[in-house]
Short mmCIF file of N, CA and C in Angstrom, two decimals:
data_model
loop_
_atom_site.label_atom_id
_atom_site.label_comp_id
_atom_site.label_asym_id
_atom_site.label_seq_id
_atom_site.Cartn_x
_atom_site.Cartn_y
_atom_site.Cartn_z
N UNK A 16 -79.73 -12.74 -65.21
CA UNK A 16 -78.53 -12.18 -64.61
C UNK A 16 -77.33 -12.87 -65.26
N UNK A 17 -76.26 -12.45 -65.82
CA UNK A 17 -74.96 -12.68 -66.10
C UNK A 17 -73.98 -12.80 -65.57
N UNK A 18 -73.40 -13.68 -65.53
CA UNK A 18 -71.79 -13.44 -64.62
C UNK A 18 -71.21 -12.16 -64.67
N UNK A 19 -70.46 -12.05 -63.62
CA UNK A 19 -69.64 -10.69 -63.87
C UNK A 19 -68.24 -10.39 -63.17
N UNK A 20 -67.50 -10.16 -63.91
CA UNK A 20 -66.24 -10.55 -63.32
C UNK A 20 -65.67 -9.31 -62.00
N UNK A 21 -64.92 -10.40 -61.18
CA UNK A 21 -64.40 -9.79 -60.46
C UNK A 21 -63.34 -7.77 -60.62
N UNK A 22 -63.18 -7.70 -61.45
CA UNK A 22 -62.60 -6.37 -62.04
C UNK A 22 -63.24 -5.42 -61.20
N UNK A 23 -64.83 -6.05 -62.00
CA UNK A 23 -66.02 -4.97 -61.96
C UNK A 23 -66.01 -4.28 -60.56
N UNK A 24 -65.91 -5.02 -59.29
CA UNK A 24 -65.68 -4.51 -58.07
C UNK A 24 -64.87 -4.04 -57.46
N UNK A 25 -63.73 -4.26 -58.18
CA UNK A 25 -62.50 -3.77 -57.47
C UNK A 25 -62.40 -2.30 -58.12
N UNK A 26 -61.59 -1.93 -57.15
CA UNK A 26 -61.47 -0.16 -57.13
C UNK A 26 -60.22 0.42 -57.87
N UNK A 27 -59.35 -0.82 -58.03
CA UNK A 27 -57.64 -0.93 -58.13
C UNK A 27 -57.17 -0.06 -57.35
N UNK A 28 -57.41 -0.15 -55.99
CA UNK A 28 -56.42 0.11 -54.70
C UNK A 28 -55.98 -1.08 -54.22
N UNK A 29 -54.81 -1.62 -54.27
CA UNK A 29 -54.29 -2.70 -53.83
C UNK A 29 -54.45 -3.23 -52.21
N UNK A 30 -54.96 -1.42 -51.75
CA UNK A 30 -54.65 -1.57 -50.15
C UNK A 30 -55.50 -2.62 -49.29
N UNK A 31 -56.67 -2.80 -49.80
CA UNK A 31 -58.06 -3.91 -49.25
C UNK A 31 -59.00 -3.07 -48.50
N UNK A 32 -59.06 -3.44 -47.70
CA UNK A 32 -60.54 -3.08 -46.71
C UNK A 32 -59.95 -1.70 -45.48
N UNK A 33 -58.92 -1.03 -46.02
CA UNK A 33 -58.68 0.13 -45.07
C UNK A 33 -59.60 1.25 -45.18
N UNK A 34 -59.79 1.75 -43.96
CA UNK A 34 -60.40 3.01 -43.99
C UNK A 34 -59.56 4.14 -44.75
N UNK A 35 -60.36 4.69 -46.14
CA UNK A 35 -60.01 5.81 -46.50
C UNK A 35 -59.10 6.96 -45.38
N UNK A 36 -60.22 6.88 -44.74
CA UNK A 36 -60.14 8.57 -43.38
C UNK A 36 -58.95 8.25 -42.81
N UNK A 37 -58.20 7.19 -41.99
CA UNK A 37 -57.04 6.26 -41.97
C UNK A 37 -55.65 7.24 -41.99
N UNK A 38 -55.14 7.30 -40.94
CA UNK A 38 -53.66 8.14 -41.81
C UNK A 38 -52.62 6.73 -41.85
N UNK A 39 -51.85 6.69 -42.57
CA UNK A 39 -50.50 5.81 -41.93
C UNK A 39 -50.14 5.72 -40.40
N UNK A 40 -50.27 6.56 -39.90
CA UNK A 40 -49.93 6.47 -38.67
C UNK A 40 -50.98 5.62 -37.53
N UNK A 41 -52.04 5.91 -38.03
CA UNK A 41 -53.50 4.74 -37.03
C UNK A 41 -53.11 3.43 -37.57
N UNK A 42 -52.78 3.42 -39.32
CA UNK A 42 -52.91 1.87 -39.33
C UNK A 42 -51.82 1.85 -38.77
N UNK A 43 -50.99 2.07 -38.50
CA UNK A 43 -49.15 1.21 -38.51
C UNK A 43 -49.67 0.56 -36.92
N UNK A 44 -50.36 1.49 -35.97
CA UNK A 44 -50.62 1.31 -34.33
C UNK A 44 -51.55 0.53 -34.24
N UNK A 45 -52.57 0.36 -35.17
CA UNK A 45 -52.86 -0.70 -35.08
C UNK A 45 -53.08 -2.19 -35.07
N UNK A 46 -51.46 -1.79 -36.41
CA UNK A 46 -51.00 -3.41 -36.67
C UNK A 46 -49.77 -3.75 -35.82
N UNK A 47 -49.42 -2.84 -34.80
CA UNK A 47 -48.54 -3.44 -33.73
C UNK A 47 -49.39 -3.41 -32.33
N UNK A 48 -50.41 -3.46 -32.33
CA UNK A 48 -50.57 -3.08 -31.01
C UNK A 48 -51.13 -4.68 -30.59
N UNK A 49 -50.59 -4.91 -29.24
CA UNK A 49 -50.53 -6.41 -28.83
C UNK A 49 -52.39 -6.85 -28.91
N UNK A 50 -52.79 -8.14 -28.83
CA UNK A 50 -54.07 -8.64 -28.94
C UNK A 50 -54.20 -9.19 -27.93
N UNK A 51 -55.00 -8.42 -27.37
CA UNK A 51 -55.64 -8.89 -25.54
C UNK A 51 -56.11 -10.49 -25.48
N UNK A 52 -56.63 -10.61 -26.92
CA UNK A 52 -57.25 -11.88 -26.89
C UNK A 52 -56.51 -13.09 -26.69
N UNK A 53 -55.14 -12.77 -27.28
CA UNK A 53 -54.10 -13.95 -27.37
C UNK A 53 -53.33 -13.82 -25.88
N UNK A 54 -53.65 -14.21 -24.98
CA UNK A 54 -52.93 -14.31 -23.78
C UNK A 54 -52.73 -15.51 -23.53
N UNK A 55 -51.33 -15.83 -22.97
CA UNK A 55 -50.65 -17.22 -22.64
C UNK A 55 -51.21 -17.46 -20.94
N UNK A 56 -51.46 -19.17 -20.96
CA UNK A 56 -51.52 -19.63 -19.55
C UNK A 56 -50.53 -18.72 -18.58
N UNK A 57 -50.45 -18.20 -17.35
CA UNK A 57 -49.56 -18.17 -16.56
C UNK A 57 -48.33 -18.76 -16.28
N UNK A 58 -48.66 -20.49 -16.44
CA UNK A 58 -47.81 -21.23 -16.75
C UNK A 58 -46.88 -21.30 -17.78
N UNK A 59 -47.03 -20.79 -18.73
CA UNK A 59 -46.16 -20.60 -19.80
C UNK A 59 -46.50 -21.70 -20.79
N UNK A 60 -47.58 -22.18 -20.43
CA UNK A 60 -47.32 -23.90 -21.28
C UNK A 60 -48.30 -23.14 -22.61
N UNK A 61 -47.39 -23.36 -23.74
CA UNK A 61 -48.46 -23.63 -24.67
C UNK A 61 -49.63 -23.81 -25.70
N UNK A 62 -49.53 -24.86 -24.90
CA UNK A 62 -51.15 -25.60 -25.56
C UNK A 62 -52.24 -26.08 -24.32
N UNK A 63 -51.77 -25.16 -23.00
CA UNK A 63 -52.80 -25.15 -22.32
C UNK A 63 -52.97 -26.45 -21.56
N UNK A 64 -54.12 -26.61 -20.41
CA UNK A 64 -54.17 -27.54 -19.92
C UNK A 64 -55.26 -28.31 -20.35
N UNK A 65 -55.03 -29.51 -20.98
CA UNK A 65 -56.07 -30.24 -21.47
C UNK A 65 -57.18 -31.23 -20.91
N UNK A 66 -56.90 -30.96 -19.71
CA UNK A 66 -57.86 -31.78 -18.70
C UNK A 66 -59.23 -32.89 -19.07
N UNK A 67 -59.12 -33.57 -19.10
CA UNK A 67 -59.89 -34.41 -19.51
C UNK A 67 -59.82 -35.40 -20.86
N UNK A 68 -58.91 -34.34 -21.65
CA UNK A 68 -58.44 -35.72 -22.79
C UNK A 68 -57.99 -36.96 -22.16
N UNK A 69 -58.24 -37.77 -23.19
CA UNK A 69 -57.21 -38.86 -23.32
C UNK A 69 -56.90 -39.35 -24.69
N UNK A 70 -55.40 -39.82 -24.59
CA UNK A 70 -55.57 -40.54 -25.95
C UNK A 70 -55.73 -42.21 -25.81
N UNK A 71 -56.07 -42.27 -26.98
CA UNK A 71 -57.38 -43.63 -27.57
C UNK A 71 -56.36 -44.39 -28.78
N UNK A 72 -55.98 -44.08 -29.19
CA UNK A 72 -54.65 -44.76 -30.06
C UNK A 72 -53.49 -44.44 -30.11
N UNK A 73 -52.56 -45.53 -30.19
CA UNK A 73 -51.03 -45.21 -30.16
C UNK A 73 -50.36 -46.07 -31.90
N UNK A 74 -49.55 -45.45 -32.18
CA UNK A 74 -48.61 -45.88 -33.59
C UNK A 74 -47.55 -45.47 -33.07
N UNK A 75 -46.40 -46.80 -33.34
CA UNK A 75 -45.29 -46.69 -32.85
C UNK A 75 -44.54 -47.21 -34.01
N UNK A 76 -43.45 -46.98 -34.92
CA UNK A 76 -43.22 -47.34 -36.01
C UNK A 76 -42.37 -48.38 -36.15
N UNK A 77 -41.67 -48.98 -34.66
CA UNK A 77 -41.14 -50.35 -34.55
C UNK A 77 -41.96 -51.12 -33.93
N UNK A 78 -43.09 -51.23 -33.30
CA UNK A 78 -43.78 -51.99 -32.98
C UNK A 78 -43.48 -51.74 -31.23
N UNK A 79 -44.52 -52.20 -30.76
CA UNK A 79 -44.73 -52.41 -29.07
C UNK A 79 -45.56 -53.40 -28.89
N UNK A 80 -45.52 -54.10 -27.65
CA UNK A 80 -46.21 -54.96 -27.25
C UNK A 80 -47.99 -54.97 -26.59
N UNK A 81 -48.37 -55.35 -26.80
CA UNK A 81 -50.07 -55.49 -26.95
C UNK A 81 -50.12 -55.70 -25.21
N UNK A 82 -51.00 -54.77 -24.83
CA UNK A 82 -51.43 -55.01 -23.15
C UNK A 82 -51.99 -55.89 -22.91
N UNK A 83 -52.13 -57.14 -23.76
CA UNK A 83 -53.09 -58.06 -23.58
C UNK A 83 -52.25 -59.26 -23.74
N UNK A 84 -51.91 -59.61 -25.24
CA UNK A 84 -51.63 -60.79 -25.41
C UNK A 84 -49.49 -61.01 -25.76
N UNK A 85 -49.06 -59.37 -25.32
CA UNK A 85 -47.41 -59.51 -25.46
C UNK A 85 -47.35 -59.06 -26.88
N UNK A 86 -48.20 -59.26 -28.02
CA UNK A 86 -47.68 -59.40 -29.71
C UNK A 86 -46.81 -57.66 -29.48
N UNK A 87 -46.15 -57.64 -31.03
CA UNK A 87 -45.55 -56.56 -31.31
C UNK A 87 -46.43 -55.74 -32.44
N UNK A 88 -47.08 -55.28 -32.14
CA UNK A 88 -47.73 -54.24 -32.94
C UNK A 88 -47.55 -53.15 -33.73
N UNK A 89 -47.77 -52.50 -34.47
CA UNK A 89 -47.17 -51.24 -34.85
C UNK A 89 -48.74 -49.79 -34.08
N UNK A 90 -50.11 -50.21 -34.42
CA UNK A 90 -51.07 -49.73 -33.99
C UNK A 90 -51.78 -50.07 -32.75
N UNK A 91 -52.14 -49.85 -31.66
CA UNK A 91 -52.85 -50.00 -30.64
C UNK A 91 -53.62 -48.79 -30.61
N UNK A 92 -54.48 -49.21 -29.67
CA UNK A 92 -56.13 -48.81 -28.96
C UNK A 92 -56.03 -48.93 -27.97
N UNK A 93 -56.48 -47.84 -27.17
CA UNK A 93 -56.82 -48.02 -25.51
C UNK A 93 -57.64 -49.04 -25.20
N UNK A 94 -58.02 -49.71 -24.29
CA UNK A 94 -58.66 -50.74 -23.83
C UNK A 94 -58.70 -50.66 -22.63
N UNK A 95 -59.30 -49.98 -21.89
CA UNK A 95 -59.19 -49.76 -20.06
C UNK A 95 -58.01 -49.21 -20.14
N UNK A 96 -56.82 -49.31 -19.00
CA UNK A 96 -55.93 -49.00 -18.77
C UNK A 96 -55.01 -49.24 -20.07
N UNK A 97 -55.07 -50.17 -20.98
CA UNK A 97 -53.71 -50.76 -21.54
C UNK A 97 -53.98 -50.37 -23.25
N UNK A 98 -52.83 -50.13 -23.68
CA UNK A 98 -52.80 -50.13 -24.95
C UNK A 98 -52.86 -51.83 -25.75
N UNK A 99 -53.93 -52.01 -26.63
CA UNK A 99 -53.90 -53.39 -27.08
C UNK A 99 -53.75 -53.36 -28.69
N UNK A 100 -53.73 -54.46 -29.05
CA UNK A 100 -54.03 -54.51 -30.88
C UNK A 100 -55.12 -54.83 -30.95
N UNK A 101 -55.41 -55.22 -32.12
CA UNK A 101 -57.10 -54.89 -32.89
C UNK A 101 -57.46 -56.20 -32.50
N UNK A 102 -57.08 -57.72 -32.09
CA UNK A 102 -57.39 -58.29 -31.92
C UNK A 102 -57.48 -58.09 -30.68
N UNK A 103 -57.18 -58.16 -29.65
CA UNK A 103 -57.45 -57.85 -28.22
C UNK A 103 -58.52 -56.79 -27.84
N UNK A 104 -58.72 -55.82 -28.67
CA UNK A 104 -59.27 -54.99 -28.63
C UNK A 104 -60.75 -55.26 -28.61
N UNK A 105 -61.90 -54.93 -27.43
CA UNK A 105 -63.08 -54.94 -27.80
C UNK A 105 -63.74 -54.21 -27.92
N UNK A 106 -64.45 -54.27 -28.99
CA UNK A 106 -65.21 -53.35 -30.42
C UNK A 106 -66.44 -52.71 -30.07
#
């Protein structure tokens, strides 16, 4: 078997994967017609309610203080309740 270039398949209709049978008028309604699938929370929020995350690291680009030992950090890790540095931090 030989390679074979892409050409070979194409039809040179620029249009892609439309149905021939198709008038202008089905596609146009179908490229406005809203997507049931994409529905927003009630709430309006978003990105939804994330229930159960948490976050597990913090970067702060002036530094914050370590829940443990006061230092000024730039990176922390959760550690129980507190954000710590890598030394406080157990592994």
């Amino acid at each position: 078997m030989h390679d074979r270039s892409l050409d070979e398949f194409a039809d040179g209709d620029a249009g892609g994967d439309d149905d021939p049978t198709d008038t202008s008028t089905e596609r146009a309604e179908r490229a406005t017609a809203p997507d049931v699938g994409a529905e927003r929370p009630p709430n309006g929020d978003e990105a939804g309610d994330a229930e159960g995350a948490a976050v597990t690291y913090e970067w702060t680009p002036g530094g914050a203080a370590c829940g443990v030992c006061g230092a000024s950090v730039e990176t922390r890790w959760r550690d129980g309740e507190a954000f710590v540095c890598a030394d406080c931090k157990e592994w």
